[in-house]
Short mmCIF file of C-alpha atoms and ligand atoms in Angstrom, two decimals:
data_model
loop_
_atom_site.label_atom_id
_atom_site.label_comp_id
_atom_site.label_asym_id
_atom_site.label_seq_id
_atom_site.Cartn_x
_atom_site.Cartn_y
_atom_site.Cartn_z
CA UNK A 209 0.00 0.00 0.00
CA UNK A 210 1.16 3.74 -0.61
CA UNK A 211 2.03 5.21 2.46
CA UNK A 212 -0.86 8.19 1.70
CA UNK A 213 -3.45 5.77 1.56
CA UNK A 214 -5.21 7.52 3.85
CA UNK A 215 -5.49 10.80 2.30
CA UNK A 216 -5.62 9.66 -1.31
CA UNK A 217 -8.55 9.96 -3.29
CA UNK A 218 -9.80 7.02 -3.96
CA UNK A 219 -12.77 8.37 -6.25
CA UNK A 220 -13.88 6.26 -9.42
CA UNK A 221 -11.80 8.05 -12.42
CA UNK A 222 -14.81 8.29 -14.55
CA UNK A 223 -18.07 10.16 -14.87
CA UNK A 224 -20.10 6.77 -15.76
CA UNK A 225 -18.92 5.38 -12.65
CA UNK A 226 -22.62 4.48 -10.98
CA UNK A 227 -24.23 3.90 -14.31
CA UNK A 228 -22.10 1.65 -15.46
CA UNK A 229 -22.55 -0.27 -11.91
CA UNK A 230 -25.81 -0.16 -11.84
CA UNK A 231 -25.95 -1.89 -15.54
CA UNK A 232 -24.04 -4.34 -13.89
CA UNK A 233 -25.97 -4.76 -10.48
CA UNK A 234 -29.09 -3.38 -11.34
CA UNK A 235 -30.09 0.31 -10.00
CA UNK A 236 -31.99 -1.42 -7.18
CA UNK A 237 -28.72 -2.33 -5.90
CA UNK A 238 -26.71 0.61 -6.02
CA UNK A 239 -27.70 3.03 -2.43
CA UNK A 240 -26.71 6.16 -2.79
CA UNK A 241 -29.08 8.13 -0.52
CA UNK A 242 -27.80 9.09 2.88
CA UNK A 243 -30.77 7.54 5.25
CA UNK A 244 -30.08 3.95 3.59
CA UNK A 245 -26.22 3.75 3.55
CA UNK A 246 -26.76 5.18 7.29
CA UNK A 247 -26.98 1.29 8.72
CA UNK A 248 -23.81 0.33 6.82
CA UNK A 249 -22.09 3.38 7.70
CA UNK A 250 -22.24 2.94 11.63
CA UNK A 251 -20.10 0.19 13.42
CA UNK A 252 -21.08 -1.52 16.48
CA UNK A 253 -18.51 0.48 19.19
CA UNK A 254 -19.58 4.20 17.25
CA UNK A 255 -15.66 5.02 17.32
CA UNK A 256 -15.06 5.22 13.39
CA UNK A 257 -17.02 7.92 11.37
CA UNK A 258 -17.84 7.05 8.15
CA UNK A 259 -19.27 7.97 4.65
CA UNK A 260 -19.02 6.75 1.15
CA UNK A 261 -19.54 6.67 -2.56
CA UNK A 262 -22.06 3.99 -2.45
CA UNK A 263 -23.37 0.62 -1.19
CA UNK A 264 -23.33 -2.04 -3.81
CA UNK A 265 -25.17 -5.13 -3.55
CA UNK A 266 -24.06 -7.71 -6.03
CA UNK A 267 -25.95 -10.97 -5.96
CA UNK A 268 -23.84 -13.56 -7.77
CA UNK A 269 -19.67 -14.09 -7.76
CA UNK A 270 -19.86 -12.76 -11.51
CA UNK A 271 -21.22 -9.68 -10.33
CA UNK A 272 -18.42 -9.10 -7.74
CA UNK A 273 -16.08 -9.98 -9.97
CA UNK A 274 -17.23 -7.64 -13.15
CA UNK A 275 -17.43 -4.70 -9.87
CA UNK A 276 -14.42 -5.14 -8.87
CA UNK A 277 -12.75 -5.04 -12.27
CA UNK A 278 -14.89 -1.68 -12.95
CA UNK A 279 -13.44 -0.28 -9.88
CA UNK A 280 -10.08 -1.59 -10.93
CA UNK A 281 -10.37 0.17 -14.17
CA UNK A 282 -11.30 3.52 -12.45
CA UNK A 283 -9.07 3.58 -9.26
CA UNK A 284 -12.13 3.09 -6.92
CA UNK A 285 -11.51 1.94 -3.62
CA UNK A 286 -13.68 -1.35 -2.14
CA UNK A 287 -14.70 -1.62 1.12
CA UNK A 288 -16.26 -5.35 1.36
CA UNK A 289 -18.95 -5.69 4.58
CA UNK A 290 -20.81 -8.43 5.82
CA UNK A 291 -23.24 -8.13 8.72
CA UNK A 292 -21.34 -5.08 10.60
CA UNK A 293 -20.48 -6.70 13.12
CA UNK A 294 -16.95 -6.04 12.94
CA UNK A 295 -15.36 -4.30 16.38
CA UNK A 296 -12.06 -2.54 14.74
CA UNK A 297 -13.48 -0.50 12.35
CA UNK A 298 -12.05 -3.16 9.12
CA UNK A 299 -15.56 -3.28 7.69
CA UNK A 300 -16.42 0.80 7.10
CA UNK A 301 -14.94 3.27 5.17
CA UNK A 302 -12.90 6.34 5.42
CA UNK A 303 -14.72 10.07 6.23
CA UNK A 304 -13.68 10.34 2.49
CA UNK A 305 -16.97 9.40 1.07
CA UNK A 306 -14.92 8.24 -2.13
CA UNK A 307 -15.22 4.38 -1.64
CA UNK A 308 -17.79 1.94 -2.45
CA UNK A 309 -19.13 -0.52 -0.10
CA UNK A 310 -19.09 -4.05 -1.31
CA UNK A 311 -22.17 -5.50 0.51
CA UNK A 312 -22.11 -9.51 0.43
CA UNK A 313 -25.42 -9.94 2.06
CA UNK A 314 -28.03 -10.77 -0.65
CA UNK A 315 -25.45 -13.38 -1.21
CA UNK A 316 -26.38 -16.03 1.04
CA UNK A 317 -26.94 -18.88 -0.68
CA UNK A 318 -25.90 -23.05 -0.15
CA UNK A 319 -24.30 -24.45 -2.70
CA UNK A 320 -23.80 -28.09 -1.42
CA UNK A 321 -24.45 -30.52 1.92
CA UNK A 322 -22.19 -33.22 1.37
CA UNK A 323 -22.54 -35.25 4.76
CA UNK A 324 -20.11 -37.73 3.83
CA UNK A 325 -17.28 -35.40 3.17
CA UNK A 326 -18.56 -33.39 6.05
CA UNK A 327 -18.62 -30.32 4.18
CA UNK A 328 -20.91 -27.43 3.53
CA UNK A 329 -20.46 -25.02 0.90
CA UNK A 330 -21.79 -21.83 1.77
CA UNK A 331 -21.94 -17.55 -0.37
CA UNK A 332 -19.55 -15.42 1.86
CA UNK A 333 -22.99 -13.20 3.24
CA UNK A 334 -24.98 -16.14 4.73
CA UNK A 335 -25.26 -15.28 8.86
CA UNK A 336 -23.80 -17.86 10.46
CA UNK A 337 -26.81 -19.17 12.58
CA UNK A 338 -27.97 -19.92 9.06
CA UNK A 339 -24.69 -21.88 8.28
CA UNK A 340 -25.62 -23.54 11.66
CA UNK A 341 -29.02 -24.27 10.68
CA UNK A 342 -27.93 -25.73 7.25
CA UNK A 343 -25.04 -27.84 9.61
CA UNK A 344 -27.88 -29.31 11.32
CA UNK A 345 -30.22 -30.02 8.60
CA UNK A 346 -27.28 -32.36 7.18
CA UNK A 347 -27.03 -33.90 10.44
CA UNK A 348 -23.89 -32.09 11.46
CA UNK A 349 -22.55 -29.75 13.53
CA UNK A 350 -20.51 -26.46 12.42
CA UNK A 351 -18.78 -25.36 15.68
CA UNK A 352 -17.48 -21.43 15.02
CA UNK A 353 -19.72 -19.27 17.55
CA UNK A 354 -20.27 -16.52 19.56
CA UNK A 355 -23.18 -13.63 20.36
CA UNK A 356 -23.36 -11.90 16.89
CA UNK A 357 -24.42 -15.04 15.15
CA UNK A 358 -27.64 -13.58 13.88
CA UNK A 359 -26.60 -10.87 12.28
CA UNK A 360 -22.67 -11.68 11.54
CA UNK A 361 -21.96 -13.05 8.03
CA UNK A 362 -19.72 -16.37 7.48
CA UNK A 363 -17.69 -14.06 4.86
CA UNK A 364 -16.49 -11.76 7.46
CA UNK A 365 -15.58 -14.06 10.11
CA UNK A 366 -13.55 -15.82 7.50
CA UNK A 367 -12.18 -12.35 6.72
CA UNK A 368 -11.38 -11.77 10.26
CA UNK A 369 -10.50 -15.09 11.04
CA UNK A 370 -13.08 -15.18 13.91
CA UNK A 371 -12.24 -17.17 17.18
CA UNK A 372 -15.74 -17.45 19.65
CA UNK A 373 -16.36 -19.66 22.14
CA UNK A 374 -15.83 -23.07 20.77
CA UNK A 375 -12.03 -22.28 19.83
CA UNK A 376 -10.87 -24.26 22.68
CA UNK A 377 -12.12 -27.81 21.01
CA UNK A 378 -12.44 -26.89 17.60
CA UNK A 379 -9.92 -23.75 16.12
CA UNK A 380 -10.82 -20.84 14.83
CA UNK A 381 -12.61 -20.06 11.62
CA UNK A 382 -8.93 -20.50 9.79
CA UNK A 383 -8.80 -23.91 11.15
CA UNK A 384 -12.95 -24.71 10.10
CA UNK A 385 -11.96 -23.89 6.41
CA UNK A 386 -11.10 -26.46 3.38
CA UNK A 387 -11.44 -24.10 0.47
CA UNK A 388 -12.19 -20.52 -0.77
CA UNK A 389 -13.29 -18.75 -4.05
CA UNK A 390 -12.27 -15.18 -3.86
CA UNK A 391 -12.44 -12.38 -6.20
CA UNK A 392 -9.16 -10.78 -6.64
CA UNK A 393 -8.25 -6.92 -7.22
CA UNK A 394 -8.24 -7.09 -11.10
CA UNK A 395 -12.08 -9.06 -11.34
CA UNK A 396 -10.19 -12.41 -11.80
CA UNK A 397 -11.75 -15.15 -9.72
CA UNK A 398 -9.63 -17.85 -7.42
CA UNK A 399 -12.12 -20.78 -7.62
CA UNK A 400 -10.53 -23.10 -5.05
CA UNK A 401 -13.47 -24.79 -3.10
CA UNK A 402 -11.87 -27.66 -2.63
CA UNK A 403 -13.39 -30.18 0.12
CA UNK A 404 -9.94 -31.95 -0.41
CA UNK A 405 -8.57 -33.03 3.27
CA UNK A 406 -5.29 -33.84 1.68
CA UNK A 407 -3.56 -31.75 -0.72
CA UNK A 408 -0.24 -30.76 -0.99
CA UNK A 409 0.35 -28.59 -4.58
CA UNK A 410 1.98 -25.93 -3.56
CA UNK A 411 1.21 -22.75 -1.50
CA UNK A 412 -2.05 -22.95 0.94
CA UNK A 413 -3.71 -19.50 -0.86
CA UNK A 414 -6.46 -19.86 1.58
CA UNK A 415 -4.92 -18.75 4.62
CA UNK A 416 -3.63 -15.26 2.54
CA UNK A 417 -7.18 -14.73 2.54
CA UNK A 418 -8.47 -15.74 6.13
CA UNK A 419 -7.67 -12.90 8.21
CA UNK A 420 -6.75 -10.50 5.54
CA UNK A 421 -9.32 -8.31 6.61
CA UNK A 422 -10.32 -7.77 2.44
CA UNK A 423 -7.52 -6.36 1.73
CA UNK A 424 -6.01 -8.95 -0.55
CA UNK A 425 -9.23 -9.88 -1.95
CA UNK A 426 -13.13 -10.35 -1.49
CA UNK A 427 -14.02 -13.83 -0.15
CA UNK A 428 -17.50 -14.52 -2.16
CA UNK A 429 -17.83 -18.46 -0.64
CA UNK A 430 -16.22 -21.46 1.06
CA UNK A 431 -16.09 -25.06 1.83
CA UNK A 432 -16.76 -25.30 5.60
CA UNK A 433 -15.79 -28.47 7.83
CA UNK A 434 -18.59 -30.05 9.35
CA UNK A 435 -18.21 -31.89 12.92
CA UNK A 436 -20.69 -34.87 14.12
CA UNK A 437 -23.56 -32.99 16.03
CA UNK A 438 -22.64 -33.26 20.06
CA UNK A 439 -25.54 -35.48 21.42
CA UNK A 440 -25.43 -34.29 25.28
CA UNK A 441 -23.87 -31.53 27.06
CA UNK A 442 -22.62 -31.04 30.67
CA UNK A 443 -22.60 -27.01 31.53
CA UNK A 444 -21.39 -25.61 34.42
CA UNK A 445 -20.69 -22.83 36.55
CA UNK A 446 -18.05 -22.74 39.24
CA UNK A 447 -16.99 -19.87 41.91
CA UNK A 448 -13.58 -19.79 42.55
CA UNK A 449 -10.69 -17.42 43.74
CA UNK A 450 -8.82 -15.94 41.08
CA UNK A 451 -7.37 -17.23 37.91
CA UNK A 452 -4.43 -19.13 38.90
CA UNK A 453 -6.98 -21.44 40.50
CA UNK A 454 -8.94 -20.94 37.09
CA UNK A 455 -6.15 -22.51 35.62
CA UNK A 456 -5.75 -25.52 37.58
CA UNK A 457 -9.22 -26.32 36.70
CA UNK A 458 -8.76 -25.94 33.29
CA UNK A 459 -5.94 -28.64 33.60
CA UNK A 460 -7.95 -31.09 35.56
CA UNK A 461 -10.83 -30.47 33.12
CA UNK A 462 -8.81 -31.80 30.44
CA UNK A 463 -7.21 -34.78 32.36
CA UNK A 464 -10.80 -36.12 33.22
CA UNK A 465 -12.73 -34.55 29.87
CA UNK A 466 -9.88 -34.72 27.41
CA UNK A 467 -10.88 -33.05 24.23
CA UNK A 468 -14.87 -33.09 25.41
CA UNK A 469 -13.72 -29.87 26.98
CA UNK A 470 -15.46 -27.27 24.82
CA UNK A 471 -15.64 -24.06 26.44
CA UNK A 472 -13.87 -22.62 29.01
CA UNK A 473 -14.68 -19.17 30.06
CA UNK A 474 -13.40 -17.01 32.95
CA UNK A 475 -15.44 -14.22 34.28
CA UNK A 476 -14.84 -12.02 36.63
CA UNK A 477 -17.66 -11.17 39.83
CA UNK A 478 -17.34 -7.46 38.24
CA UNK A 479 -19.33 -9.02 34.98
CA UNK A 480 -21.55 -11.12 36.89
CA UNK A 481 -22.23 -7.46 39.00
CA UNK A 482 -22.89 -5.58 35.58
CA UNK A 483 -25.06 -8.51 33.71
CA UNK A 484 -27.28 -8.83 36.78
CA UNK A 485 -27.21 -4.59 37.00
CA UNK A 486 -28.11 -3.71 33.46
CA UNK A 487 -29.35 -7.02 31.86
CA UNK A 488 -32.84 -8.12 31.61
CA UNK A 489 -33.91 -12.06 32.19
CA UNK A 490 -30.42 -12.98 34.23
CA UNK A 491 -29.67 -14.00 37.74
CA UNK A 492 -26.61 -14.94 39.59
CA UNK A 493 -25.68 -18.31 38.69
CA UNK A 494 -24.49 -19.44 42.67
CA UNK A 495 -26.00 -18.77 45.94
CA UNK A 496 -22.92 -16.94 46.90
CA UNK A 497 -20.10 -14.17 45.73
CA UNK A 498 -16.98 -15.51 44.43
CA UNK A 499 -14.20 -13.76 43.26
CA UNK A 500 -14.20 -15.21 39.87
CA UNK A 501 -15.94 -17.52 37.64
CA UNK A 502 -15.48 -20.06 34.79
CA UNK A 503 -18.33 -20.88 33.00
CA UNK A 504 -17.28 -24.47 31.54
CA UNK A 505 -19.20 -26.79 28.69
CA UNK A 506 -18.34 -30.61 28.34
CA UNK A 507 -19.88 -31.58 24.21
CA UNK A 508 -19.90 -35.14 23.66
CA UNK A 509 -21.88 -38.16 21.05
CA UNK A 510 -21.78 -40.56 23.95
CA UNK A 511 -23.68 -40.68 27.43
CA UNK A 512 -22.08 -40.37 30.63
CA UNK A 513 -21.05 -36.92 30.24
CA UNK A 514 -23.39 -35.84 33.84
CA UNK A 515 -21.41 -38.78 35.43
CA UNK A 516 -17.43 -36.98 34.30
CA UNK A 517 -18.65 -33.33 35.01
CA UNK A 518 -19.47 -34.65 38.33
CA UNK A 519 -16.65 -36.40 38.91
CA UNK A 520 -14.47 -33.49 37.85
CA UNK A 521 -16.59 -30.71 40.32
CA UNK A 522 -15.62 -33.02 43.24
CA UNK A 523 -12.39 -33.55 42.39
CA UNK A 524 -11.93 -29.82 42.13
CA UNK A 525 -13.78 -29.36 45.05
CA UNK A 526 -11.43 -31.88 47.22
CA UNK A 527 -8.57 -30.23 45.91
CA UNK A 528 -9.48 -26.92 46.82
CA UNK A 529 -9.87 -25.61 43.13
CA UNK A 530 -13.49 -24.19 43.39
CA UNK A 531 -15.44 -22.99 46.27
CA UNK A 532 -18.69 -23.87 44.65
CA UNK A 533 -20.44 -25.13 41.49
CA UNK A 534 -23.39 -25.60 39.96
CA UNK A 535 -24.25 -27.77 36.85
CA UNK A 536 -27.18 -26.93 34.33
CA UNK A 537 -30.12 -29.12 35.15
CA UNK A 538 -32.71 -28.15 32.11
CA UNK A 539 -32.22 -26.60 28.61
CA UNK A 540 -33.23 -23.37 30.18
CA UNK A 541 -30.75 -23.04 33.30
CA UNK A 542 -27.92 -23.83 30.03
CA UNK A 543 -29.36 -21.05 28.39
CA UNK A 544 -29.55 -18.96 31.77
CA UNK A 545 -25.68 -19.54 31.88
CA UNK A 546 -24.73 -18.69 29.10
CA UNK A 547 -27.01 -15.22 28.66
CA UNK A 548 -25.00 -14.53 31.78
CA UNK A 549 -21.40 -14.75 29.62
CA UNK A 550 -23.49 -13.38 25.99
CA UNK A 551 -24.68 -10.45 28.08
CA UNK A 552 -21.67 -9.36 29.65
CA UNK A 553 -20.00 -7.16 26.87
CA UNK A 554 -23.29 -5.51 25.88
CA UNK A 555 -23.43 -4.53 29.92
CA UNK A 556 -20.42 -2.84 30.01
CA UNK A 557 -22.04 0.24 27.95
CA UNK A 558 -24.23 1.10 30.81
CA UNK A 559 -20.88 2.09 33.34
CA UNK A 560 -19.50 4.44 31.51
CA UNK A 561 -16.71 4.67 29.34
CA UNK A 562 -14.86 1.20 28.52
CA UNK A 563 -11.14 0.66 27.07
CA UNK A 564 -10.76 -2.61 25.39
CA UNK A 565 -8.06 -4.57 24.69
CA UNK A 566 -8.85 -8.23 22.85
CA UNK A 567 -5.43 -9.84 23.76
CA UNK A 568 -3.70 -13.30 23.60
CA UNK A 569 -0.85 -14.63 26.07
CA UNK A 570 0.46 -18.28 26.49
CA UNK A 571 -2.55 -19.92 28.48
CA UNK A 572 -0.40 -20.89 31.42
CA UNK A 573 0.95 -16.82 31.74
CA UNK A 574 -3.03 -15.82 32.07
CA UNK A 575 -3.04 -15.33 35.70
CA UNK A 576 0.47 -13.59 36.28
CA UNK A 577 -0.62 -11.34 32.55
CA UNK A 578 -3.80 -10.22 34.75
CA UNK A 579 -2.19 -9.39 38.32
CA UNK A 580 0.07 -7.40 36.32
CA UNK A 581 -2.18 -5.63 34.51
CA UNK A 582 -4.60 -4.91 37.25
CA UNK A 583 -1.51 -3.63 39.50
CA UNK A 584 -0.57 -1.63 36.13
CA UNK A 585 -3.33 -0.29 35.34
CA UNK A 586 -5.05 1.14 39.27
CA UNK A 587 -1.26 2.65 39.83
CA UNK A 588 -2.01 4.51 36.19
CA UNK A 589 -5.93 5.32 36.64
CA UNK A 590 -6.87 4.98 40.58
CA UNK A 591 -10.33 3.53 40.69
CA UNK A 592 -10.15 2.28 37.16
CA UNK A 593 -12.27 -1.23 37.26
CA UNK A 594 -10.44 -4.09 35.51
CA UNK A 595 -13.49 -6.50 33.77
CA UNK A 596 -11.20 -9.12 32.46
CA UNK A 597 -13.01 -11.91 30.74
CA UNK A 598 -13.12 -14.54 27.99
CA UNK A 599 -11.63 -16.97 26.80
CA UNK A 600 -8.68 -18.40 29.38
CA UNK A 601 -8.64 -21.94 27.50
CA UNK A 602 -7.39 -19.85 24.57
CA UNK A 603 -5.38 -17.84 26.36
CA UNK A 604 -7.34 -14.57 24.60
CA UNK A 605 -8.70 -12.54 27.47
CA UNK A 606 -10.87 -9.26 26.68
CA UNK A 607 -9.16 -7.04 29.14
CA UNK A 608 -11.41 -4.47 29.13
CA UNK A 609 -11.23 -0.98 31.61
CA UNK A 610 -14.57 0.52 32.62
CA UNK A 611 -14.35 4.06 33.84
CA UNK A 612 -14.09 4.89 38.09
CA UNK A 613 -17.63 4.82 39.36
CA UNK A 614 -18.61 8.95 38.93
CA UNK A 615 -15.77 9.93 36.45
CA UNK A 616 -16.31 12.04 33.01
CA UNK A 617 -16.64 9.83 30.40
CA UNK A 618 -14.96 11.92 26.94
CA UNK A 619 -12.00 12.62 30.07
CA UNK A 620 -11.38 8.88 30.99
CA UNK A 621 -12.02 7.69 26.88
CA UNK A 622 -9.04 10.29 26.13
CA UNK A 623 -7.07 7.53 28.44
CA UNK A 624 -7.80 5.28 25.33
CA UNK A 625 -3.71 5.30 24.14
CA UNK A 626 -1.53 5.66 27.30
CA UNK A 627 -4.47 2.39 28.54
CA UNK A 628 -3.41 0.62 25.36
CA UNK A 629 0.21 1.27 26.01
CA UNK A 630 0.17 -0.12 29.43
CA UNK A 631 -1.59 -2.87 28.37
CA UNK A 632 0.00 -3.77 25.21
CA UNK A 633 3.81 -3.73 26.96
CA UNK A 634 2.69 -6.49 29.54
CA UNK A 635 1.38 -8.18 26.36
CA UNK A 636 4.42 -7.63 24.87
CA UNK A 637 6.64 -8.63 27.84
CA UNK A 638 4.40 -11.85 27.69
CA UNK A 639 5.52 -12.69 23.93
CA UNK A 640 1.36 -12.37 23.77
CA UNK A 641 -0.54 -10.82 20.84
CA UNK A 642 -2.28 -7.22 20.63
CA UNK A 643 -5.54 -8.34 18.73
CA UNK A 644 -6.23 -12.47 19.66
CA UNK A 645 -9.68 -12.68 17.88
CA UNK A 646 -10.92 -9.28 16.10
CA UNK A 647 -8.68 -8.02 13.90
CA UNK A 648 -6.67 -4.53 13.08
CA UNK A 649 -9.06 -3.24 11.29
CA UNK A 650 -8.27 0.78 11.60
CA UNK A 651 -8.14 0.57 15.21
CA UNK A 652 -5.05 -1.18 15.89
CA UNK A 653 -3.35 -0.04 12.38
CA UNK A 654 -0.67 2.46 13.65
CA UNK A 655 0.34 0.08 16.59
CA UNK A 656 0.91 -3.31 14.20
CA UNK A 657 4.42 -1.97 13.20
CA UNK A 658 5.13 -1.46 16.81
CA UNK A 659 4.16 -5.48 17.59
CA UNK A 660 5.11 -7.21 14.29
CA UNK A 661 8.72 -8.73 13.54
CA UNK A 662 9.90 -6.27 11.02
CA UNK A 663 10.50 -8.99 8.15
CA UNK A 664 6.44 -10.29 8.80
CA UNK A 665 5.60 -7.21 8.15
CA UNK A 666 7.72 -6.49 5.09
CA UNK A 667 6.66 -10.21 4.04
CA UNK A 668 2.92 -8.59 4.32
CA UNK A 669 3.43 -4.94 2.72
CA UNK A 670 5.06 -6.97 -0.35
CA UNK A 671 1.89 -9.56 -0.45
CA UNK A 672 -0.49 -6.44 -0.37
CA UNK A 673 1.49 -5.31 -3.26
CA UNK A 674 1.57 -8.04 -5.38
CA UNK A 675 -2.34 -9.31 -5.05
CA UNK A 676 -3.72 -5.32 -4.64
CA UNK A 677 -0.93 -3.36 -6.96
CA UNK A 678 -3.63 -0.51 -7.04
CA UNK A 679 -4.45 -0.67 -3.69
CA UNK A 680 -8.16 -0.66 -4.17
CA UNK A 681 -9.09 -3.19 -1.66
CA UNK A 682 -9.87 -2.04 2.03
CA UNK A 683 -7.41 0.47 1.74
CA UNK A 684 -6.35 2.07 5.46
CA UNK A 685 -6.99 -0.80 7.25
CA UNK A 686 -4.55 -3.30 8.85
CA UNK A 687 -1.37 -1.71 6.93
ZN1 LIG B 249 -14.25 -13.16 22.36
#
């Protein structure tokens, strides 16, 4: 990319421009008009201001393609969005108003079940409880998930690489993937859905893709893998005392569970005190306070599961792990649980100003990562309330920093860098990562040289080159 990406124009070089797109979309499909690009202009966290050209709507993989090449032929930047669910900004434009949004939502069609191969292939803009629903209409199970499911697009959480809550078991949405097809910067398409569990000619393309954020090229559909569909579950909540004895739960988990072990969880009481605050339809999951929580899931095709979750809450119990624990006895106390761990970033809106940080460290160096960062961040901010949380079997906690009870909001958000910095150096010191599961986007942009080994990121400037010479694709975001 140009290093004045940001402030070049990145304007369609021709007069035509939304004629000719509409002859290729259909005017229905080209929104120019301020009140209906206002929804795809607006991001979830309200931090990035946006405005653009246009929002396209192509229905088919020819259509992106013969877009893509117009906007190749007259220097027009593409912004490519799924459901907007995106929390770093990758999925909006500039303040420009010079670049088109790519909108892959009208295409959400299946192309094929194939149960056998356990595959599914699914159009980039299909949500993925729908990919879910088509998963279990074949019998299977497709495992990527977390609370934006119903509006979230399986295009952009390929784009993005999405983790969730099922990492732990299963990988992230890099490791659910077989094959791609993927409109490039010039119109040409890369048709490779393979279902193919073996194949080794030559470079894996796909994983350029995953995670590039669209800036190396639009994802337009993909082979999934499927899973067998879990036929009982064992969920659980347990109190404990802080994460190192989170930890040693985690590790007994695994010894009794093995690879049953789902999710894993930690929350803090501070999450529990903000769901039950400024939630609807949520109660404290055990009689009594505990300093922390993990909220735990056991999956599994065969019975018995009830019998090893028990055996594993005594065993933690003997051994002084957990002070208490409860296990889901219905459908609805499972749900119950887990609107307690859905709810809890939504509930940290309603306390005032919140710093985030979505940040990875070896699993075992969670609990010495968080006293540090607690100690790090009071001595900075006095009062400043740590809401740590997510997911500790990952090692990807969202260390989050609400406000002091009674402070000035716009005073404590202006914290947002010197926070970050703080933050980011125990990371650092860690050999952690500064974005675990959500991307750059244009939020952490300016700090990836910072964090990235100098010849990565040469490796990834020369990439961007090579498959987006013009730079047309999601320019200003990750580099
Ligand atoms: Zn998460």
């Amino acid at each position: 990319m140009s290093p004045n990406a940001e402030t070049a124009s990145h304007a369609p070089r021709d007069a035509d421009f939304l004629s000719r797109l509409e002859s290729i979309i259909g005017a229905a499909n080209v929104i120019t008009a301020p009140a209906e690009m206002a929804s795809y202009l607006t991001e979830p966290r309200d931090r990035f201001h946006s405005k653009a050209l246009c929002v396209a709507r192509p229905a088919s993989t020819a259509e992106v393609a013969t877009l893509v090449a117009l906007c190749a032929e007259t220097g027009t930047a593409v912004v490519p969005q799924g459901g907007n669910t995106g929390l770093v900004g990758g999925q909006v434009p500039s303040a420009r108003g010079d670049e088109l949004i790519l909108s892959l939502t009208r295409m959400n069609r299946l192309r094929e079940a194939d149960p056998s191969s356990n595959t599914l292939i699914v159009e980039a803009g299909m949500t993925l409880a729908q990919v879910h629903a088509e998963a279990d209409r074949a019998d299977r199970y497709f495992p990527l998930s977390f609370a934006s499911e119903h509006t979230c697009t399986i295009g952009g959480n390929l784009a993005t690489n999405a983790g969730g809550v099922a990492v732990l078991a299963y990988g992230n949405a890099r490791d659910l993937t077989l094959g791609l097809e993927v409109v490039l910067a010039d119109g040409r398409i890369l048709s490779d859905l393979s279902k193919l569990r073996k194949n080794n000619t030559g470079y894996d393309l796909k994983n350029l893709f995953i995670g590039s954020e669209g800036t190396l090229g639009i994802i337009t559909a993909a082979v999934l893998k499927l899973y067998p569909k879990p036929r009982v579950f064992a969920t659980a909540f347990a109190g404990l005392r802080d994460p190192r004895q989170a930890l040693r739960l985690l590790d007994l988990a695994h010894a009794v569970a093995g690879n049953d072990v789902k999710t894993f969880e930690l929350i803090p009481r501070i999450g529990i005190d903000f769901v039950l605050a400024h939630e609807a339809n949520t109660s404290d999951p055990l009689p009594a306070r505990h300093n922390h929580y993990v909220l735990m899931e056991l999956a599994s095709q065969s019975d018995g599961l009830d019998a090893r979750m028990g055996r594993l809450l005594d065993e933690a119990k003997k051994n002084g792990i957990i002070e208490d624990a409860s296990v889901a006895g219905s459908t609805d106390q499972r749900s119950a649980f887990w609107r307690v761990r859905e709810r809890l970033p939504d509930s940290q809106r309603y306390e005032g100003g919140s710093i985030k940080h979505d940040v990875s460290v070896p699993v075992s160096d969670v609990p010495a990562f968080l006293t540090e960062v607690e100690a790090a961040v009071t001595r900075y901010m006095p009062g400043a309330r740590l809401v740590a949380f997510g997911h500790l079997g990952d090692g990807n906690i969202h260390c989050n920093v609400s406000q002091p009870v009674g402070a000035d909001k716009a005073g404590f958000l202006a914290q947002w860098d010197s926070v970050n910095e703080i933050v980011h150096a125990i990371v650092a010191a860690h050999k952690g990562s500064i974005s675990a599961e959500h991307g750059i986007g244009q939020l952490k942009r300016k700090l990836l040289p910072g964090v990235k080994d100098p010849v990565a990121l040469d490796l990834m400037r020369s990439l961007k080159a090579t498959l987006d010479p013009k730079s047309i694709l999601n320019p200003g975001k990750v580099l």
